[in-house]
Amino acid sequence: MLELKVEAPAKVNLHLEVLGLREDGFHELAMVMQTIDLVDELQLWPTADGAISLSCDQPELPTDGSNLIVKAAELLRMRAGLPELGARIHLRKRIPVGAGLAGGSSDAAAALVGLNALWGLGFGDAELQAMAARLGSDVPFCLPGGTQLCFGRGERLEALASPQAATLALLLIKHAGTSVSTPWAYGRCREQWGRSYLAGEEAFERRRDALRRGPLVHALRQGGNLPPLRNDLQAVVEPELPSVREGLVLLRRLPRTLAVAMSGSGPSLFALFADLNQARSAQTNLAPELEIAGFASWACGFRPRGAMLVA
Ligand code: C5P
């Protein structure tokens, strides 16, 4: 029987700036996102029974209609006008959940790419992007992945050609007992900073342009030193979560880091290095302290692409 495999890589935020509030109630953002070599895998089989069934090697993960993979499958067959299409989907989960790494969003993007191929629907990039934006703010980025400037809710993408990204690597850590709800983090952000949010498209565009012309994008494009990374949600989450503060202290103590930051709404934290060997040796050096403090860790490279068919 025909079987397809799709890889769904995690992302980190190299920049996350909250600009203001949108009319739809979401936040207007200016971000730089980067896919990394920490990857979930989806296996897909067509079925003739019209059912979409999901299984996962992590039994605690919901596999019902609340899972973004199932929502992606249902949206895709609805848009195709073929509600009778069925699929069995198995998820090998490697990306931690509720971690600020877009694991669920990347799984949804992979489901769109994989089922579009499995069912022979022939939707193009623009149509898949539109479906992705309905599923969640990070899903559009997870389709092409790589290095992208992301504006709007996260769905307005501008690809960034970065020769640096081919060699940069990171040590990623996540405290085992901690997860962060994204709506909670944005809610706290609004409570604390809402009064100083920018308003109006003109003000937003000035900040987008400042990012496009700023030192981070320059360093990614041309090489050279990275500036300190900005994540506005870190300013919200760090004071509330002792494990985030502890993790940042551990990472900042490492020699040869290029930058240290939280990803997305957290609680994942990362330190950037010039190459994978440096990230691996930092992981080895820090392993005893990470274990005592309850952190899982990954040394991984940047990845040039998002959701991708592999077989
Ligand atoms: O789009 P997604 O489902 O990932 O968003 C989760 C929640 O995060 C939203 O319900 C909203 O509370 C918050 N959010 C936001 N602005 C964004 C993205 C997410 O306020 N641009």
Short mmCIF file of C-alpha atoms and ligand atoms in Angstrom, two decimals:
data_model
loop_
_atom_site.label_atom_id
_atom_site.label_comp_id
_atom_site.label_asym_id
_atom_site.label_seq_id
_atom_site.Cartn_x
_atom_site.Cartn_y
_atom_site.Cartn_z
CA MET A 1 0.00 0.00 0.00
CA LEU A 2 1.21 3.52 -0.79
CA GLU A 3 2.89 5.18 2.19
CA LEU A 4 4.32 8.71 2.44
CA LYS A 5 6.64 10.21 5.02
CA VAL A 6 6.86 13.91 5.80
CA GLU A 7 9.34 15.69 8.05
CA ALA A 8 8.13 18.51 10.28
CA PRO A 9 11.00 20.57 11.72
CA ALA A 10 10.83 22.82 14.79
CA LYS A 11 11.55 26.55 14.64
CA VAL A 12 13.18 29.09 16.90
CA ASN A 13 12.62 32.84 16.93
CA LEU A 14 15.74 34.85 16.29
CA HIS A 15 13.57 37.95 16.78
CA LEU A 16 10.05 38.41 18.18
CA GLU A 17 8.76 41.93 18.46
CA VAL A 18 5.20 42.73 19.48
CA LEU A 19 4.17 45.83 17.54
CA GLY A 20 0.56 46.28 18.57
CA LEU A 21 -2.95 44.89 18.43
CA ARG A 22 -4.82 44.06 15.24
CA GLU A 23 -8.51 44.44 14.54
CA ASP A 24 -8.91 40.65 14.67
CA GLY A 25 -7.63 40.65 18.29
CA PHE A 26 -4.31 39.01 17.43
CA HIS A 27 -1.00 40.77 17.91
CA GLU A 28 0.81 42.44 15.03
CA LEU A 29 4.32 40.95 15.05
CA ALA A 30 7.72 41.44 13.46
CA MET A 31 9.76 38.24 13.69
CA VAL A 32 12.70 36.36 12.27
CA MET A 33 12.06 32.62 12.38
CA GLN A 34 14.46 29.80 11.63
CA THR A 35 13.80 26.07 11.15
CA ILE A 36 16.14 23.74 13.03
CA ASP A 37 17.16 20.10 12.88
CA LEU A 38 14.76 18.87 15.53
CA VAL A 39 12.14 17.04 13.54
CA ASP A 40 8.80 15.25 13.97
CA GLU A 41 7.90 12.65 11.37
CA LEU A 42 4.47 11.90 9.92
CA GLN A 43 3.68 8.63 8.13
CA LEU A 44 0.59 8.69 5.95
CA TRP A 45 -1.52 5.96 4.36
CA PRO A 46 -4.69 6.44 2.29
CA THR A 47 -7.81 4.63 3.51
CA ALA A 48 -11.07 3.92 1.74
CA ASP A 49 -13.32 4.40 4.78
CA GLY A 50 -13.51 8.22 4.72
CA ALA A 51 -12.01 8.41 8.23
CA ILE A 52 -9.03 10.47 9.33
CA SER A 53 -7.28 8.64 12.15
CA LEU A 54 -4.18 9.76 14.00
CA SER A 55 -1.86 7.77 16.26
CA CYS A 56 1.23 8.98 18.07
CA ASP A 57 4.21 7.38 19.81
CA GLN A 58 3.57 9.71 22.77
CA PRO A 59 0.31 8.43 24.25
CA GLU A 60 -0.36 11.62 26.25
CA LEU A 61 -0.76 13.70 23.08
CA PRO A 62 -4.42 14.18 22.02
CA THR A 63 -5.13 12.47 18.69
CA ASP A 64 -8.77 13.52 18.30
CA GLY A 65 -10.25 16.41 16.34
CA SER A 66 -8.46 18.89 18.62
CA ASN A 67 -5.08 17.92 17.12
CA LEU A 68 -3.93 20.39 14.47
CA ILE A 69 -2.97 17.48 12.16
CA VAL A 70 -6.59 16.27 12.08
CA LYS A 71 -7.81 19.85 11.57
CA ALA A 72 -5.37 20.25 8.65
CA ALA A 73 -6.58 17.00 7.05
CA GLU A 74 -10.23 17.99 7.41
CA LEU A 75 -9.64 21.47 6.00
CA LEU A 76 -7.70 20.08 3.04
CA ARG A 77 -10.36 17.56 1.97
CA MET A 78 -13.11 20.12 2.55
CA ARG A 79 -11.32 22.63 0.28
CA ALA A 80 -10.89 19.89 -2.32
CA GLY A 81 -14.65 19.20 -2.16
CA LEU A 82 -13.86 15.54 -1.45
CA PRO A 83 -15.07 14.81 2.10
CA GLU A 84 -14.93 11.06 1.37
CA LEU A 85 -11.10 11.03 1.38
CA GLY A 86 -9.56 9.07 4.25
CA ALA A 87 -6.10 8.69 5.77
CA ARG A 88 -4.29 6.95 8.58
CA ILE A 89 -1.58 9.14 10.07
CA HIS A 90 1.14 8.17 12.53
CA LEU A 91 3.15 10.88 14.28
CA ARG A 92 6.64 10.29 15.67
CA LYS A 93 6.90 13.15 18.14
CA ARG A 94 10.37 14.53 18.84
CA ILE A 95 9.62 18.25 19.29
CA PRO A 96 8.53 19.02 22.85
CA VAL A 97 4.93 20.21 23.23
CA GLY A 98 3.99 23.69 24.53
CA ALA A 99 7.61 24.73 24.16
CA GLY A 100 7.61 27.72 21.78
CA LEU A 101 9.07 25.59 18.98
CA ALA A 102 5.96 25.44 16.74
CA GLY A 103 5.86 21.64 16.96
CA GLY A 104 2.08 21.42 16.51
CA SER A 105 2.14 24.05 13.75
CA SER A 106 4.88 22.22 11.88
CA ASP A 107 2.96 18.94 12.16
CA ALA A 108 -0.05 20.71 10.61
CA ALA A 109 2.08 22.10 7.79
CA ALA A 110 3.50 18.62 7.17
CA ALA A 111 -0.02 17.16 7.09
CA LEU A 112 -1.02 19.73 4.41
CA VAL A 113 2.05 18.92 2.27
CA GLY A 114 1.81 15.16 2.76
CA LEU A 115 -1.94 14.72 2.25
CA ASN A 116 -1.92 17.06 -0.75
CA ALA A 117 0.51 14.56 -2.32
CA LEU A 118 -1.08 11.38 -0.92
CA TRP A 119 -4.55 12.34 -2.17
CA GLY A 120 -3.18 13.78 -5.44
CA LEU A 121 -5.00 17.10 -4.91
CA GLY A 122 -2.49 19.32 -6.70
CA PHE A 123 -2.97 22.42 -4.51
CA GLY A 124 -0.21 24.99 -5.15
CA ASP A 125 1.89 26.91 -2.62
CA ALA A 126 -0.50 29.89 -2.42
CA GLU A 127 -3.51 27.67 -1.70
CA LEU A 128 -1.62 25.70 0.96
CA GLN A 129 -0.46 29.00 2.53
CA ALA A 130 -4.07 30.21 2.77
CA MET A 131 -5.14 26.97 4.47
CA ALA A 132 -2.10 27.16 6.78
CA ALA A 133 -3.06 30.68 7.91
CA ARG A 134 -6.51 29.40 8.93
CA LEU A 135 -4.95 26.69 11.08
CA GLY A 136 -2.62 28.89 13.16
CA SER A 137 -0.29 31.87 13.13
CA ASP A 138 2.95 29.85 12.82
CA VAL A 139 1.68 27.29 10.28
CA PRO A 140 2.38 29.44 7.16
CA PHE A 141 6.05 29.81 8.14
CA CYS A 142 6.35 26.05 8.72
CA LEU A 143 5.53 25.31 5.04
CA PRO A 144 8.62 26.88 3.40
CA GLY A 145 10.66 27.22 6.63
CA GLY A 146 14.33 28.18 6.36
CA THR A 147 15.11 31.73 7.47
CA GLN A 148 12.17 34.11 7.10
CA LEU A 149 11.01 37.52 8.22
CA CYS A 150 7.43 37.02 9.42
CA PHE A 151 4.97 39.89 9.80
CA GLY A 152 1.23 40.27 10.42
CA ARG A 153 0.12 37.47 12.77
CA GLY A 154 3.14 35.59 11.43
CA GLU A 155 1.69 34.72 8.02
CA ARG A 156 3.30 37.49 5.92
CA LEU A 157 6.61 35.91 4.94
CA GLU A 158 9.73 37.44 3.41
CA ALA A 159 12.45 34.85 2.74
CA LEU A 160 15.89 35.82 3.96
CA ALA A 161 18.87 34.45 2.05
CA SER A 162 21.37 33.74 4.79
CA PRO A 163 24.71 32.10 4.02
CA GLN A 164 25.40 32.19 7.80
CA ALA A 165 22.42 29.90 8.40
CA ALA A 166 24.20 27.01 6.68
CA THR A 167 26.76 26.76 9.51
CA LEU A 168 25.09 28.31 12.59
CA ALA A 169 23.95 25.86 15.24
CA LEU A 170 22.30 25.95 18.62
CA LEU A 171 22.10 24.31 21.99
CA LEU A 172 18.39 24.15 22.77
CA ILE A 173 17.12 23.43 26.28
CA LYS A 174 13.62 22.89 27.66
CA HIS A 175 12.72 22.38 31.30
CA ALA A 176 10.91 19.04 31.59
CA GLY A 177 8.18 20.17 33.97
CA THR A 178 7.36 23.49 32.32
CA SER A 179 5.19 24.51 29.41
CA VAL A 180 3.75 27.90 28.48
CA SER A 181 0.32 28.65 27.04
CA THR A 182 0.74 31.03 24.09
CA PRO A 183 -2.57 32.87 24.72
CA TRP A 184 -1.48 33.40 28.35
CA ALA A 185 1.86 34.89 27.27
CA TYR A 186 0.23 37.29 24.78
CA GLY A 187 -2.44 38.16 27.36
CA ARG A 188 0.20 39.08 29.94
CA CYS A 189 2.09 41.05 27.30
CA ARG A 190 -1.03 43.08 26.56
CA GLU A 191 -1.68 43.70 30.27
CA GLN A 192 1.85 44.91 30.84
CA TRP A 193 2.71 46.76 27.65
CA GLY A 194 -0.63 47.35 25.93
CA ARG A 195 -0.61 51.06 26.73
CA SER A 196 2.63 51.56 24.80
CA TYR A 197 1.66 49.42 21.76
CA LEU A 198 2.06 51.07 18.38
CA ALA A 199 -1.14 51.81 16.48
CA GLY A 200 -1.76 51.97 12.75
CA GLU A 201 -0.24 50.52 9.63
CA GLU A 202 2.25 53.37 9.14
CA ALA A 203 3.82 52.85 12.55
CA PHE A 204 3.90 49.07 12.01
CA GLU A 205 5.60 49.46 8.63
CA ARG A 206 8.31 51.67 10.12
CA ARG A 207 9.16 48.91 12.63
CA ARG A 208 9.12 46.24 9.89
CA ASP A 209 11.53 48.34 7.91
CA ALA A 210 13.75 48.87 10.94
CA LEU A 211 13.98 45.07 11.27
CA ARG A 212 14.66 44.60 7.53
CA ARG A 213 17.49 47.16 7.70
CA GLY A 214 18.68 46.29 11.21
CA PRO A 215 21.81 44.56 12.51
CA LEU A 216 20.28 41.06 12.87
CA VAL A 217 19.18 40.83 9.24
CA HIS A 218 22.47 42.40 8.15
CA ALA A 219 24.48 39.80 10.10
CA LEU A 220 22.37 36.91 8.75
CA ARG A 221 22.75 38.17 5.17
CA GLN A 222 26.37 39.33 5.19
CA GLY A 223 28.00 37.47 8.09
CA GLY A 224 29.60 39.28 10.99
CA ASN A 225 28.62 39.51 14.64
CA LEU A 226 25.04 38.86 15.68
CA PRO A 227 23.46 41.55 17.86
CA PRO A 228 21.69 40.55 21.11
CA LEU A 229 18.43 38.80 20.17
CA ARG A 230 15.07 40.39 21.05
CA ASN A 231 12.03 38.46 22.18
CA ASP A 232 9.32 40.65 23.74
CA LEU A 233 7.55 37.61 25.21
CA GLN A 234 10.74 36.73 27.10
CA ALA A 235 10.29 39.96 29.08
CA VAL A 236 6.84 38.62 30.10
CA VAL A 237 7.73 34.98 30.76
CA GLU A 238 11.18 35.32 32.39
CA PRO A 239 9.97 37.07 35.58
CA GLU A 240 7.16 34.51 36.03
CA LEU A 241 9.06 31.24 35.52
CA PRO A 242 12.06 30.47 37.76
CA SER A 243 13.12 27.61 35.44
CA VAL A 244 13.45 30.06 32.53
CA ARG A 245 15.65 32.34 34.62
CA GLU A 246 17.76 29.37 35.72
CA GLY A 247 18.14 28.08 32.15
CA LEU A 248 19.19 31.49 30.87
CA VAL A 249 21.84 31.74 33.60
CA LEU A 250 23.23 28.33 32.58
CA LEU A 251 23.35 29.23 28.86
CA ARG A 252 24.85 32.67 29.45
CA ARG A 253 27.68 31.07 31.38
CA LEU A 254 28.82 29.08 28.31
CA PRO A 255 31.91 30.29 26.44
CA ARG A 256 31.76 31.14 22.71
CA THR A 257 27.98 31.73 22.50
CA LEU A 258 26.93 34.20 19.81
CA ALA A 259 23.59 34.96 21.48
CA VAL A 260 21.16 33.52 24.05
CA ALA A 261 17.35 33.86 23.97
CA MET A 262 13.96 32.29 24.57
CA SER A 263 12.03 30.93 21.58
CA GLY A 264 8.44 32.08 20.90
CA SER A 265 6.34 32.17 24.05
CA GLY A 266 8.81 29.78 25.70
CA PRO A 267 9.84 28.04 27.77
CA SER A 268 12.47 26.70 25.32
CA LEU A 269 15.78 28.55 25.48
CA PHE A 270 18.73 28.44 23.14
CA ALA A 271 22.33 29.54 22.74
CA LEU A 272 23.69 30.11 19.24
CA PHE A 273 27.13 28.92 18.14
CA ALA A 274 29.22 29.35 15.01
CA ASP A 275 28.94 25.63 14.17
CA LEU A 276 27.52 22.30 15.27
CA ASN A 277 30.75 21.07 16.90
CA GLN A 278 30.72 24.02 19.27
CA ALA A 279 27.04 23.45 20.10
CA ARG A 280 27.76 19.75 20.78
CA SER A 281 30.71 20.45 23.06
CA ALA A 282 28.65 23.07 24.95
CA GLN A 283 25.97 20.40 25.42
CA THR A 284 28.55 17.92 26.75
CA ASN A 285 30.07 20.49 29.11
CA LEU A 286 26.73 21.61 30.46
CA ALA A 287 25.16 18.11 30.66
CA PRO A 288 25.62 17.55 34.44
CA GLU A 289 24.12 20.94 35.38
CA LEU A 290 21.27 20.57 32.88
CA GLU A 291 20.39 17.17 34.30
CA ILE A 292 20.39 18.38 37.90
CA ALA A 293 18.20 21.36 36.97
CA GLY A 294 15.75 19.14 34.99
CA PHE A 295 16.44 20.35 31.44
CA ALA A 296 16.32 18.23 28.29
CA SER A 297 18.79 19.43 25.63
CA TRP A 298 19.45 19.15 21.90
CA ALA A 299 22.45 20.29 19.86
CA CYS A 300 21.26 20.95 16.33
CA GLY A 301 22.00 22.84 13.16
CA PHE A 302 19.79 25.26 11.27
CA ARG A 303 17.75 23.71 8.49
CA PRO A 304 17.10 25.33 5.13
CA ARG A 305 13.56 24.01 4.63
CA GLY A 306 10.29 23.45 6.42
CA ALA A 307 7.78 20.61 5.97
CA MET A 308 9.17 18.17 3.44
CA LEU A 309 8.21 14.87 1.79
CA VAL A 310 10.96 12.31 2.30
CA ALA A 311 9.55 9.18 0.67
O1 C5P B 1 -2.60 31.38 15.93
P1 C5P B 1 -2.34 30.56 17.13
O2 C5P B 1 -3.42 29.54 17.37
O3 C5P B 1 -0.99 29.97 17.20
O4 C5P B 1 -2.41 31.59 18.35
C1 C5P B 1 -2.58 31.17 19.68
C2 C5P B 1 -2.92 32.36 20.53
O5 C5P B 1 -1.78 33.23 20.67
C3 C5P B 1 -4.01 33.25 19.97
O6 C5P B 1 -5.28 32.80 20.37
C4 C5P B 1 -3.67 34.59 20.60
O7 C5P B 1 -4.11 34.61 21.95
C5 C5P B 1 -2.17 34.58 20.64
N1 C5P B 1 -1.55 35.22 19.45
C6 C5P B 1 -1.63 36.60 19.30
N2 C5P B 1 -1.06 37.18 18.20
C7 C5P B 1 -0.40 36.45 17.28
C8 C5P B 1 -0.30 35.05 17.43
C9 C5P B 1 -0.90 34.47 18.52
O8 C5P B 1 -2.20 37.29 20.14
N3 C5P B 1 0.15 37.06 16.24
#
